Coordinates of C-alpha atoms and ligand atoms in Angstrom, one line a residue:
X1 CA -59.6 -46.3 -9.3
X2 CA -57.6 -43.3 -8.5
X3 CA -54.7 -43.8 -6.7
X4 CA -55.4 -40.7 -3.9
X5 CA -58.0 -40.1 -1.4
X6 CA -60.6 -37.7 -2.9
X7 CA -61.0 -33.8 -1.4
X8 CA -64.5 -33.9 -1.1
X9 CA -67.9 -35.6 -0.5
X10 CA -67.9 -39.2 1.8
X11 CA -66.0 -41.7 3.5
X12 CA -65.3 -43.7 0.6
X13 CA -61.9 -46.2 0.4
X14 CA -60.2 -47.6 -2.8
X15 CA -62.4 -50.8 -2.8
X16 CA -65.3 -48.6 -3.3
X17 CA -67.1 -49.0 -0.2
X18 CA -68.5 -45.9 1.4
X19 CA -68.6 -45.8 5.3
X20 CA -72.2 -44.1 6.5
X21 CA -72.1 -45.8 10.2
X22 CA -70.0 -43.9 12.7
X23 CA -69.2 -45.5 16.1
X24 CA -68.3 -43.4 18.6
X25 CA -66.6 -45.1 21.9
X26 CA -67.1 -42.4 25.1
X27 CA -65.1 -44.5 28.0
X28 CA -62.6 -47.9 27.5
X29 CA -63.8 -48.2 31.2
X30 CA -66.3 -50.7 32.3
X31 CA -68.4 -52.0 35.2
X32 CA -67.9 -55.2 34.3
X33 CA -65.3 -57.8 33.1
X34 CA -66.8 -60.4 30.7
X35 CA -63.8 -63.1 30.1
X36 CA -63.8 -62.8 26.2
X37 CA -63.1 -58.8 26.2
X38 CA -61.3 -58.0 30.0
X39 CA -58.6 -59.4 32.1
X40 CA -60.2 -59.3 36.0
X41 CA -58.1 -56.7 37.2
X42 CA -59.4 -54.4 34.1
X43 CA -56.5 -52.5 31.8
X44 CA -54.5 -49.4 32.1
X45 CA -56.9 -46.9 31.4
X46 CA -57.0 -43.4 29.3
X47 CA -56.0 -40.7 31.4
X48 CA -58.4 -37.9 31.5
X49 CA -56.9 -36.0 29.5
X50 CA -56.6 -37.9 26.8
X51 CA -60.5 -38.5 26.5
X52 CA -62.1 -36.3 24.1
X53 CA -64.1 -33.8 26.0
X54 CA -68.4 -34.0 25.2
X55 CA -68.0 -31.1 23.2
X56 CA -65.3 -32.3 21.1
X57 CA -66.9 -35.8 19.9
X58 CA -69.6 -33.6 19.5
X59 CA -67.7 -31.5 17.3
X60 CA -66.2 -34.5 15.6
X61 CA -69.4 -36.4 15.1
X62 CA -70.9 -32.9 13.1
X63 CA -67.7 -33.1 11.0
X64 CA -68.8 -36.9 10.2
X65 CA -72.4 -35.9 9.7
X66 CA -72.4 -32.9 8.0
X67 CA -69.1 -33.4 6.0
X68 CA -68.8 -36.6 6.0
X69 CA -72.3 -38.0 4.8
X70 CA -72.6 -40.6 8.0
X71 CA -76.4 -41.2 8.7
X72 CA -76.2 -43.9 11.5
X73 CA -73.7 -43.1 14.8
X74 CA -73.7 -45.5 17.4
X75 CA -72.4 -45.0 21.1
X76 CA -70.4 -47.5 22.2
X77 CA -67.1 -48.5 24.5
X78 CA -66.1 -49.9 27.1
X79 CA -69.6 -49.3 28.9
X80 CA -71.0 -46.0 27.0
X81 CA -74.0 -45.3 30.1
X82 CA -70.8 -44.8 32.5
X83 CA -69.9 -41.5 30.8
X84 CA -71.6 -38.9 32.7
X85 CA -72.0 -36.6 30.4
X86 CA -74.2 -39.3 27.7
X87 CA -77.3 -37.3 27.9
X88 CA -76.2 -34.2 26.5
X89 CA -73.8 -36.0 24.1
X90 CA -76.9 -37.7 22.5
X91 CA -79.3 -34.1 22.7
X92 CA -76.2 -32.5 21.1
X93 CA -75.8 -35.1 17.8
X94 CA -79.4 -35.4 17.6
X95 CA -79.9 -31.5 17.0
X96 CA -77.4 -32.0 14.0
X97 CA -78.8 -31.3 10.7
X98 CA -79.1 -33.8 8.8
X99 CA -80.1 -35.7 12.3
X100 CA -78.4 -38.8 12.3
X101 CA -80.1 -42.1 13.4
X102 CA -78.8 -42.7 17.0
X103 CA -77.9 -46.4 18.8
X104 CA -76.3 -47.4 22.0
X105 CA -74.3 -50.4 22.4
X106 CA -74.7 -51.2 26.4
X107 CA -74.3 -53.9 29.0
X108 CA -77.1 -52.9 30.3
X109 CA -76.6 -52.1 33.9
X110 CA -78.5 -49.3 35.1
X111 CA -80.7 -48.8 31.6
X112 CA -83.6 -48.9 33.6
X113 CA -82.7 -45.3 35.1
X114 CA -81.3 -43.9 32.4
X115 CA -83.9 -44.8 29.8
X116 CA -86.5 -42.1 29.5
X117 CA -84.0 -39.3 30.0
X118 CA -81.8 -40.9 26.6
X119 CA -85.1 -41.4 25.1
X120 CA -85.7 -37.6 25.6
X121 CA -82.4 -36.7 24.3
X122 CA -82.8 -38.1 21.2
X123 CA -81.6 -41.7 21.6
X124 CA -83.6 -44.0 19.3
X125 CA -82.5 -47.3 20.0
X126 CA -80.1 -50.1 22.0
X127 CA -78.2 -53.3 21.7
X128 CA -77.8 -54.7 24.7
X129 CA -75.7 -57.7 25.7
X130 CA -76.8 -60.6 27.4
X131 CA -74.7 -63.8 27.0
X132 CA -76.7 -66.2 29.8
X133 CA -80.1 -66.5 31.6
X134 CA -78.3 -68.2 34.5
X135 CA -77.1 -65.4 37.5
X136 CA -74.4 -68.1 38.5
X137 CA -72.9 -68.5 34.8
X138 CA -73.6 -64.8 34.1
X139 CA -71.6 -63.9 37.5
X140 CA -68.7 -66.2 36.3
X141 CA -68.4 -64.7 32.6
X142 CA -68.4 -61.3 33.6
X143 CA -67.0 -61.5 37.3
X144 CA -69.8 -59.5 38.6
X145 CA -73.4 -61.2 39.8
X146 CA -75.3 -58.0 38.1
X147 CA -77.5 -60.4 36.0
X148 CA -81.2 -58.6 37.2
X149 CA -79.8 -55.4 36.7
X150 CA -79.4 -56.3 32.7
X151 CA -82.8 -57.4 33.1
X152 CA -84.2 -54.8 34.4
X153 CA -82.4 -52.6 31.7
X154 CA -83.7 -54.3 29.1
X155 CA -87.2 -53.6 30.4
X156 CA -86.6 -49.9 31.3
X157 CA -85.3 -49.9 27.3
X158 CA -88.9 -51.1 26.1
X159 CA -91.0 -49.2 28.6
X160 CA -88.9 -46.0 27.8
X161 CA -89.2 -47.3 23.8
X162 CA -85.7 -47.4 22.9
X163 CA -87.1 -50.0 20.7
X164 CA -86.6 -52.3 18.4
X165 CA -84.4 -53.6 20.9
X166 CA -81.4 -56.0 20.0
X167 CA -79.6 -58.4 22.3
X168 CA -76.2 -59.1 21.3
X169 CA -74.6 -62.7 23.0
X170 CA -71.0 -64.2 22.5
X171 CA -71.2 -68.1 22.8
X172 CA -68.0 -69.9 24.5
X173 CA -67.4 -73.4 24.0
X174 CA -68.1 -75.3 27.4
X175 CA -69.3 -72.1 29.1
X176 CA -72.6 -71.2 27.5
X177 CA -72.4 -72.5 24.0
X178 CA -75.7 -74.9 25.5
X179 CA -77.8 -71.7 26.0
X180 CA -78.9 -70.6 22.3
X181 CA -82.1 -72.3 22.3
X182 CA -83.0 -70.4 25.7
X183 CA -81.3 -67.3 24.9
X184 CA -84.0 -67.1 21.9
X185 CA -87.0 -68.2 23.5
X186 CA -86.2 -65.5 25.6
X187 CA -86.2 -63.2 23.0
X188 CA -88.9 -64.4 21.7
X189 CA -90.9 -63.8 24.4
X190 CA -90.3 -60.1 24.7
X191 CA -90.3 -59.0 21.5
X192 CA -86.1 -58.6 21.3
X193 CA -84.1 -59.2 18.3
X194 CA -81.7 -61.7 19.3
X195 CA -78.0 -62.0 17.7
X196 CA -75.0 -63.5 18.0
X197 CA -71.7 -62.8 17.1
X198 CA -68.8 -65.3 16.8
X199 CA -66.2 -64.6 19.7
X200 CA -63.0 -62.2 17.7
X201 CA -59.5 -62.2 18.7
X202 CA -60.0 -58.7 20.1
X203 CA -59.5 -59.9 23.7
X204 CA -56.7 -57.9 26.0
X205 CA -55.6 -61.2 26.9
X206 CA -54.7 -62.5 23.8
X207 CA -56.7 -65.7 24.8
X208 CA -58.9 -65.9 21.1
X209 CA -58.4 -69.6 20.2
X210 CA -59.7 -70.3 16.7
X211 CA -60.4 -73.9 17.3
X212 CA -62.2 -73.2 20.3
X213 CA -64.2 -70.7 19.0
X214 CA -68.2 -71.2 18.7
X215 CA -68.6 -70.6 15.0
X216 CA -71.8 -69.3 13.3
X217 CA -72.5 -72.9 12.2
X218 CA -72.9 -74.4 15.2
X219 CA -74.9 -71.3 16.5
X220 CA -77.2 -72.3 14.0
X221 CA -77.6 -75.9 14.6
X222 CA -78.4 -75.8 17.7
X223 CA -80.8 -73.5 16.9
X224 CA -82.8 -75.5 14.7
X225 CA -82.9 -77.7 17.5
X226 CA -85.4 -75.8 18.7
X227 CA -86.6 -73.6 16.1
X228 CA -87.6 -73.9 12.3
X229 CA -85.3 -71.2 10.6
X230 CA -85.7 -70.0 7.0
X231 CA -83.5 -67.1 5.1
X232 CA -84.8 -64.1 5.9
X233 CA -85.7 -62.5 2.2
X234 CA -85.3 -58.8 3.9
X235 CA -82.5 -56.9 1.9
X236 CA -79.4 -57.8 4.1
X237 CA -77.3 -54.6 2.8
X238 CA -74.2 -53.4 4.8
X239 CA -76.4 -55.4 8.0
X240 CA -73.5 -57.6 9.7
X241 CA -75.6 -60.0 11.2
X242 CA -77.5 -62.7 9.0
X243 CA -80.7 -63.1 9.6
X244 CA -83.0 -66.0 9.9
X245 CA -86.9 -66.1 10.2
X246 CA -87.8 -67.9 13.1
X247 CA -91.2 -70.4 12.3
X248 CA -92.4 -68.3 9.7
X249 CA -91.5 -65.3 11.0
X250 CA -91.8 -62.4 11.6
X251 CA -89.8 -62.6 14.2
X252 CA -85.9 -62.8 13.6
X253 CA -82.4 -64.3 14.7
X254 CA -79.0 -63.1 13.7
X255 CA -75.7 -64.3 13.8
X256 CA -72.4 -62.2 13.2
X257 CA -69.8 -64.7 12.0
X258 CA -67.3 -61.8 11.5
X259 CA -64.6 -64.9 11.5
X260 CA -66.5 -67.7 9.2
X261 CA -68.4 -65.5 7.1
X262 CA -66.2 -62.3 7.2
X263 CA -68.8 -59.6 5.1
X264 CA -65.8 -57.0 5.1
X265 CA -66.9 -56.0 1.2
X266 CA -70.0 -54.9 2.3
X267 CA -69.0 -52.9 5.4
X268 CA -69.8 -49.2 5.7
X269 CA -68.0 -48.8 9.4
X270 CA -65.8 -45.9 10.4
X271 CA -64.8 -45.7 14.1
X272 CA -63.7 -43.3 16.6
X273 CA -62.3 -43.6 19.8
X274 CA -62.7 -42.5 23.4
X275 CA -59.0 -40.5 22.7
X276 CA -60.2 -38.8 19.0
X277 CA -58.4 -42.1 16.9
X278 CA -60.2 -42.7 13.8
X279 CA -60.2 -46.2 12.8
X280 CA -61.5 -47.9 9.8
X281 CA -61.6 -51.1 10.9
X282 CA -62.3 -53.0 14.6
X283 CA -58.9 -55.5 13.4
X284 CA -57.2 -51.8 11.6
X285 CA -53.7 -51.4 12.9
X286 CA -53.2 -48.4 11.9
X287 CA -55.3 -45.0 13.6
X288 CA -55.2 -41.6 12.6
X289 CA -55.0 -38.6 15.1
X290 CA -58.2 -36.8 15.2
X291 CA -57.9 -35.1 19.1
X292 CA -54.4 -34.0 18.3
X293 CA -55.6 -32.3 14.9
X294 CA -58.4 -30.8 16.3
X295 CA -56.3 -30.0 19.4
X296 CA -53.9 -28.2 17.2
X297 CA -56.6 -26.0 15.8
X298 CA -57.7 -27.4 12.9
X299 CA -60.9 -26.5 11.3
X300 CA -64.2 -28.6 10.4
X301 CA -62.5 -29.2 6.9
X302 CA -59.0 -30.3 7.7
X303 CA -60.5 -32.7 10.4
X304 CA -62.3 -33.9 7.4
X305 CA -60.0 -34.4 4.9
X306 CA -58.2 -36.4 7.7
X307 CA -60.7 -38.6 8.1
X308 CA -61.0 -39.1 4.1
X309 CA -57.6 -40.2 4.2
X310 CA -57.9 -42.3 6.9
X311 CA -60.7 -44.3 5.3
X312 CA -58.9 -44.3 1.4
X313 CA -56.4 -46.6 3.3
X314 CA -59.1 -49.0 5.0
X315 CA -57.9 -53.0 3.9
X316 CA -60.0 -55.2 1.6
X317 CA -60.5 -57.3 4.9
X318 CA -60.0 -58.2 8.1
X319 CA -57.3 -60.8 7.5
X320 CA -58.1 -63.3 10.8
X321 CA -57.4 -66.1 8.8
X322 CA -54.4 -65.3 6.9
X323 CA -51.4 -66.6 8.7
X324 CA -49.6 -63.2 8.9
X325 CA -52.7 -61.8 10.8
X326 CA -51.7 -59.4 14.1
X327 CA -53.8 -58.9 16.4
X328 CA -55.0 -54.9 17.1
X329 CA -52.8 -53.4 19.8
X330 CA -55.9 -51.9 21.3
X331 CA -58.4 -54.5 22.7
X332 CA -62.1 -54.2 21.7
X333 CA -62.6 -52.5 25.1
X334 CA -60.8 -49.4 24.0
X335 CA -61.8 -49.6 20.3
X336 CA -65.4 -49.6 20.5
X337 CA -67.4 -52.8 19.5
Ligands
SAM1 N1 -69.9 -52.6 27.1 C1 -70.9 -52.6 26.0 C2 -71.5 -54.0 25.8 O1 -70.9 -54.9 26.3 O2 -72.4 -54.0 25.0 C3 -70.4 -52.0 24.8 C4 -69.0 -52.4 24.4 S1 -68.7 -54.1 24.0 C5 -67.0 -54.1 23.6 C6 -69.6 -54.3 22.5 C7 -69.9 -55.7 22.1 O3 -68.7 -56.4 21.8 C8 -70.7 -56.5 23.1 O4 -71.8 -57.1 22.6 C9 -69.7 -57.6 23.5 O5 -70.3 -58.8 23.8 C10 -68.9 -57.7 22.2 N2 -67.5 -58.2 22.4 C11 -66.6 -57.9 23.3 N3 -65.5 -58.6 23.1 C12 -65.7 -59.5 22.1 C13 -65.0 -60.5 21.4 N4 -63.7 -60.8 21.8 N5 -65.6 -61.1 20.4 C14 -66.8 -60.8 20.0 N6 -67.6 -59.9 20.6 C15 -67.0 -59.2 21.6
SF4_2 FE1 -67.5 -54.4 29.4 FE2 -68.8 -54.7 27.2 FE3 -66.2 -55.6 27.5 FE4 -68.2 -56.8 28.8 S1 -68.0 -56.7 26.5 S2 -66.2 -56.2 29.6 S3 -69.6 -55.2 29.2 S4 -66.9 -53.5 27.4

């Protein structure tokens, strides 16, 4: 182990991992306010001029992909289809040599009208988030009754072949910890790849309560409630999500128990936000200045070896369950998830 960030070649830290997936958030804004992430009246948000500018994450996105060796970028936020300029964002990474493989994380809402022109830019597939089939439960855990327009984005995602299409849903005890089973016969039915992810202390409210928290073994009994699930034998590599075929297969279930079955040695994650910070982990508390560094005039290399550094200091892991563990100033909203 040496005991300085190298000058060249990738993202790598001192544990050895090397970080090939770049999310990108574009907005800590959101149309809507789903309990586990937002406080109803929203948050104090970036000021404009603290956003990067499109051609600026553009620019810092080339640095990661022809600097840095990242392969995979995902757009993310807050809600990434509520930055106007998304189009041209994804034509402008996608014309990037070596082209990078590029994913949206959305809620969905108004996917079905912005599908085919993301598709035409160069967008190759979504996540999308769905946490209940029910509009009055879905109005309550979000605070907006915007249920048929996730629909209908999921299904303006498959027409337009943003495909394969993964659903991501967050389970809350006594809210809709009862919906697994239907969540993945819906799934099923469509031909979505279904996964959940354990709830994260990454909420602006601070209202993360370990005990309360659905974990990745319950997620999983009551799925065999309903389902026969076997170990899927597919290569799980940096993957976050465990995977599970469902009777037989080939279709697939996920789960993301970042809490009970943390796979931090294994992650290859860098992170960017909406205001140039890069991070090197969602739980980091510590950022490095990107936007003021390129602001200041610093060239394609310099913004590189910035990043370098940033990731030599990445943590073995996430630390949730060690006593001393502080929660992120920055909520998941404003990181990226
Ligand atoms: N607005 C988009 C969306 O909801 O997909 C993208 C950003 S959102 C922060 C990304 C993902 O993080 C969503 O799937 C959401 O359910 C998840 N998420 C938000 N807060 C979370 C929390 N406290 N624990 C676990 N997942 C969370
Ligand atoms: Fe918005 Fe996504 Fe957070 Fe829900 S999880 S409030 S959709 S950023």
């Amino acid at each position: 182990m040496t005991a300085a960030a190298p000058t060249d070649g990738g993202l790598v830290d001192r544990y050895g991992r090397v970080a090939r997936d770049l999310r990108v958030s574009l907005t800590d804004k959101c149309n809507l306010r789903c309990t586990y992430c937002m406080p109803a009246e929203g948050l104090p948000w970036l000021a404009g001029p603290q956003l990067l500018t499109d051609d600026e994450i553009v620019r810092l996105v080339g640095v990661a992909v022809r600097l840095l060796g990242v392969t995979e970028v995902r757009f993310t936020g807050g809600e990434p289809l509520i930055r106007p300029g998304l189009a041209g964002i994804v034509a402008a990474v996608a014309a990037l040599e070596p082209r990078p493989r590029i994913s949206l994380t959305t809620n969905g809402l108004g996917l079905d009208r912005l599908a085919p022109a993301l598709r035409a830019a160069g967008l190759d597939r979504v996540n999308v988030s769905l946490d209940t089939l029910d509009a009055a439960r879905f109005a309550r855990l979000t605070r907006r009754d915007r249920l048929a327009d996730v629909l209908a984005g999921l299904a303006g995602a498959a027409a337009a072949g943003l495909t394969p299409i993964k659903i991501n849903s967050v389970l809350m005890r006594g809210v809709n910890d009862d919906e697994a089973p239907a969540l993945l016969r819906f799934a099923l039915a469509h031909g979505y790849e279904l996964r959940f992810i354990e709830q994260m202390p990454l909420d602006a409210q601070h209202g993360w309560d370990r005990a309360a928290m659905v974990t990745a073994e319950e997620i999983l009994a009551a799925l065999r409630t309903g389902f026969d699930l076997a170990p899927d034998p597919a290569e799980r590599g940096a993957a976050p999500a465990e995977t599970w075929l469902v009777d037989g297969g080939p279709a697939r279930v996920g789960v993301i128990g970042t809490v009970t079955r943390p796979f931090c040695g294994d992650c290859d994650r860098t992170r960017l936000t909406a205001d140039g910070q890069v991070r090197a982990c969602l739980f980091a508390t510590e950022e490095s200045d990107l936007r003021g560094a390129l602001r200041g005039g610093a060239d394609d290399a310099e913004l590189a070896r910035r990043w370098r550094a940033a990731t030599w200091g990445k943590r073995a892991g996430h630390g949730i369950d060690d006593p001393a563990f502080l929660q992120p100033a920055r909520p998941m909203s404003a990181i990226g998830g």
